[in-house]
GROMACS .gro file of C-alpha atoms in nm:
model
  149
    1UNK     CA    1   7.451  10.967  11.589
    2UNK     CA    2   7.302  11.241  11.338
    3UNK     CA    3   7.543  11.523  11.476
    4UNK     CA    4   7.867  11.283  11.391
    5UNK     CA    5   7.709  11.235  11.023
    6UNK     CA    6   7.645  10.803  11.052
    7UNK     CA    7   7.320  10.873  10.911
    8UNK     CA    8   7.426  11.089  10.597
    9UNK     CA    9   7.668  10.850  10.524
   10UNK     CA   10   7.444  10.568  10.514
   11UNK     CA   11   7.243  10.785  10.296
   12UNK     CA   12   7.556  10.837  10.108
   13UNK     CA   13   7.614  10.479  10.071
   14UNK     CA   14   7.305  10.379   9.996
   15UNK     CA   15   7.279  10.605   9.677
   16UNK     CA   16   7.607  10.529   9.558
   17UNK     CA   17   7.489  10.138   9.585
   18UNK     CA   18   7.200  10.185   9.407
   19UNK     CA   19   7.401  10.384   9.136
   20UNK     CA   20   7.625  10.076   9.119
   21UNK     CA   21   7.322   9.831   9.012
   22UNK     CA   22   7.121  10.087   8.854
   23UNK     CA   23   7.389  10.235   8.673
   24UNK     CA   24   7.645  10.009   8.636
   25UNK     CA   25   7.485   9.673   8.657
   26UNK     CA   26   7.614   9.609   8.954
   27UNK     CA   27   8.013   9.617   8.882
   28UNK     CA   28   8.183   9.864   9.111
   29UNK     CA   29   8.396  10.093   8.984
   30UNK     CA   30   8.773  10.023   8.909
   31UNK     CA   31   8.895  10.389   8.872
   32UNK     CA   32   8.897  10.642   9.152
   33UNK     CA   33   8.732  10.889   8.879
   34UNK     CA   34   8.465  10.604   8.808
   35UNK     CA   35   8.360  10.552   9.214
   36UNK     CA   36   8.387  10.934   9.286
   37UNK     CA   37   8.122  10.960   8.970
   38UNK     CA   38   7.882  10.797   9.237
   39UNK     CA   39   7.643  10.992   9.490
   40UNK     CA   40   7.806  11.052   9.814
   41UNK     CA   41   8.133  10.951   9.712
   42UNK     CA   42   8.450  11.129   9.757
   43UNK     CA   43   8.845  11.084   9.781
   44UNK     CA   44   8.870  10.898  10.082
   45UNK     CA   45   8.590  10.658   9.990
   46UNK     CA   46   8.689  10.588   9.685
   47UNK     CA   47   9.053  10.543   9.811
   48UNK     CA   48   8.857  10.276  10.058
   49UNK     CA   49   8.689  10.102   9.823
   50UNK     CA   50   8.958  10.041   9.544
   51UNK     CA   51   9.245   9.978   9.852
   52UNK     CA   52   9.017   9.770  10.059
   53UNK     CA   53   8.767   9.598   9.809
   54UNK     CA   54   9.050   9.531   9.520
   55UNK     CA   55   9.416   9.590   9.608
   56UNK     CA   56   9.425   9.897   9.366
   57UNK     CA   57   9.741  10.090   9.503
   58UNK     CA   58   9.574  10.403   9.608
   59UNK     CA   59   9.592  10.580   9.924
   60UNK     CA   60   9.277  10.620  10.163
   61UNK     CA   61   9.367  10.890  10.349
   62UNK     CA   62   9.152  10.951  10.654
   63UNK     CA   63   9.242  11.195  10.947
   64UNK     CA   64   9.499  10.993  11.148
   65UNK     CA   65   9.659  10.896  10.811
   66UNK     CA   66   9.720  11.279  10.703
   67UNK     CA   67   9.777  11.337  11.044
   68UNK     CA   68  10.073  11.086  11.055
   69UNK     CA   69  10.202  11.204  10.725
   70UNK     CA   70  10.194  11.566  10.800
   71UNK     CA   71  10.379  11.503  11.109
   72UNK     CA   72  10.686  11.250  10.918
   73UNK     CA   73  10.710  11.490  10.607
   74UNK     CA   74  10.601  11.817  10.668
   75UNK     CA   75  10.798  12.110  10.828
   76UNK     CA   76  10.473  12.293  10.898
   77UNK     CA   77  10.128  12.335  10.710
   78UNK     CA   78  10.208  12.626  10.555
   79UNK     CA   79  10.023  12.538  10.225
   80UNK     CA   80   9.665  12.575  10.139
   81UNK     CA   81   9.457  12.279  10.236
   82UNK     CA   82   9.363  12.137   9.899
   83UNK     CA   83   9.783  12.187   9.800
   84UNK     CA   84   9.872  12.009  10.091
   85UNK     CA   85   9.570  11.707  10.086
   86UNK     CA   86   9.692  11.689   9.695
   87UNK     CA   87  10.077  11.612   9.827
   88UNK     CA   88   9.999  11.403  10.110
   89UNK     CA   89   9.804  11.147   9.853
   90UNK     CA   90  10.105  11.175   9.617
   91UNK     CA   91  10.325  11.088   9.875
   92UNK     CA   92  10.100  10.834  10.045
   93UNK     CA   93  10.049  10.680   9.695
   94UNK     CA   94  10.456  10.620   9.676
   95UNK     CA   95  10.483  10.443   9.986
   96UNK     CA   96  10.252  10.161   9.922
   97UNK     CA   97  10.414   9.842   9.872
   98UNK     CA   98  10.313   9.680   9.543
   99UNK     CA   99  10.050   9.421   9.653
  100UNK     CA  100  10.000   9.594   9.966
  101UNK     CA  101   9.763   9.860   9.957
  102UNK     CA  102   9.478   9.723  10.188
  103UNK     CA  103   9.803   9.680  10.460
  104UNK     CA  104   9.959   9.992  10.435
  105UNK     CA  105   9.630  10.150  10.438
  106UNK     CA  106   9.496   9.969  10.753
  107UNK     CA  107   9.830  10.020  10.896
  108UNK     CA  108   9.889  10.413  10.853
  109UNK     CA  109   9.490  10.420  11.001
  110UNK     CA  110   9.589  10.208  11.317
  111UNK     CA  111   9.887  10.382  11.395
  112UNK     CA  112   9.748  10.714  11.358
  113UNK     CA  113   9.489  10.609  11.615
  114UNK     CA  114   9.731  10.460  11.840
  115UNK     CA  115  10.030  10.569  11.838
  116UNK     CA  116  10.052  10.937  11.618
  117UNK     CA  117   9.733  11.044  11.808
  118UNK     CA  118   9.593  11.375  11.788
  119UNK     CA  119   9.609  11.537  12.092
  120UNK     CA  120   9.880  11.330  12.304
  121UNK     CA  121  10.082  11.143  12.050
  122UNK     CA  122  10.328  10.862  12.201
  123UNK     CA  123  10.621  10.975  12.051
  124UNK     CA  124  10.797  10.748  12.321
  125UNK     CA  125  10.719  10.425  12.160
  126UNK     CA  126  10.688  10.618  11.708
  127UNK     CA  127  10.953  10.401  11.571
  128UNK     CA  128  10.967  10.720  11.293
  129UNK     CA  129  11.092  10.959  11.600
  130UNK     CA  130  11.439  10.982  11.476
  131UNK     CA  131  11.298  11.077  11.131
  132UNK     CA  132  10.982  11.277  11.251
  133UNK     CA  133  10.966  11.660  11.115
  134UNK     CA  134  10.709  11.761  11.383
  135UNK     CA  135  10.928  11.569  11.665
  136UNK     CA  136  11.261  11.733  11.578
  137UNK     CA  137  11.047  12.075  11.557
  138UNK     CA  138  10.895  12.003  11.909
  139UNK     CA  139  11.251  11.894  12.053
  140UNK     CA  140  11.406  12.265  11.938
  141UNK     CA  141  11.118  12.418  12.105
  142UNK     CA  142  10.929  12.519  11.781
  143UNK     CA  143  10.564  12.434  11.881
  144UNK     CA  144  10.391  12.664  12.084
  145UNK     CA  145  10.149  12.474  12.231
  146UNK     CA  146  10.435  12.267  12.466
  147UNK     CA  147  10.256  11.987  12.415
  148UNK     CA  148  10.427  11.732  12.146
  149UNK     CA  149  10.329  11.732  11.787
   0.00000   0.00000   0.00000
C-alpha cells in the first residue's frame, strides 16, 4: 500500500481536514483556489470535492478522464504537459451539463476505466469511435505501437 501512495494520501487528507476545522471552522471550501489553499490538496482533489461534495461545475480530471479526452480531442500530445492538463480542464469544464457535474464526472471516470482503457481500449463497443482523433489516427496507420490508441 505505501509504494501506490494510500498512506500519503490519508496523510494528505487528514491535514487538509484538520485545516478545514482548525482553519475554517469547519466549512469546506467553495472555490477551487480556497480547497487547493489546504495541505495535500491539489487540482484533481479539489475538482473532487467541489464536483462530488456540491455540484460546483468543475472538472475532476483523473487519469482515465485525461486519458479519454486526449484520445476524443487531441491529434497528438505535442504540447507541454502543464499546456495540455490546462486545455483538457478547459475543455472538460465546457462539457458538463449544468446540474450535472458529479455525473459527468463519475461518468468520464467509469468509461475511462472501462471502455477508453489504457493499454487495450475497446474501441469496438466507444460510442465516440466515429468522432475519436486517436481512432481515426490508428485506422490510417499513424500509431506506432499497432496496438489501438
Amino acid at each position: 500500500w505505501d509504494g501506490l501512495g494510500y498512506y500519503a494520501r490519508a496523510r494528505n487528507l487528514q491535514a487538509a481536514a484538520r485545516a478545514v476545522v482548525r482553519e475554517r471552522r469547519g466549512r469546506f471550501p467553495r472555490t477551487r483556489a480556497e480547497a487547493e489553499r489546504l495541505p495535500g490538496v491539489g487540482r484533481y482533489t479539489s475538482g473532487a470535492l467541489l464536483a462530488f461534495a456540491f455540484e460546483h461545475p468543475v472538472p475532476a480530471l483523473d487519469t482515465n478522464g485525461t486519458r479519454v479526452l486526449s484520445r476524443l480531442f487531441t491529434a497528438r500530445r505535442s504540447s507541454s504537459e502543464s499546456r495540455m492538463s490546462a486545455r483538457l480542464e478547459a475543455l472538460a469544464e465546457s462539457l458538463i451539463p449544468k446540474g450535472k457535474a458529479w455525473a459527468f464526472n463519475q461518468a468520464l471516470m467509469d468509461f475511462g476505466a472501462l471502455i477508453c482503457t489504457a493499454r487495450v481500449p475497446r474501441c469496438d463497443v466507444c460510442p465516440f469511435r466515429s468522432r475519436c482523433r486517436a481512432y481515426a489516427r490508428w485506422q490510417r496507420g499513424g500509431q506506432t505501437s499497432g496496438r489501438q490508441p
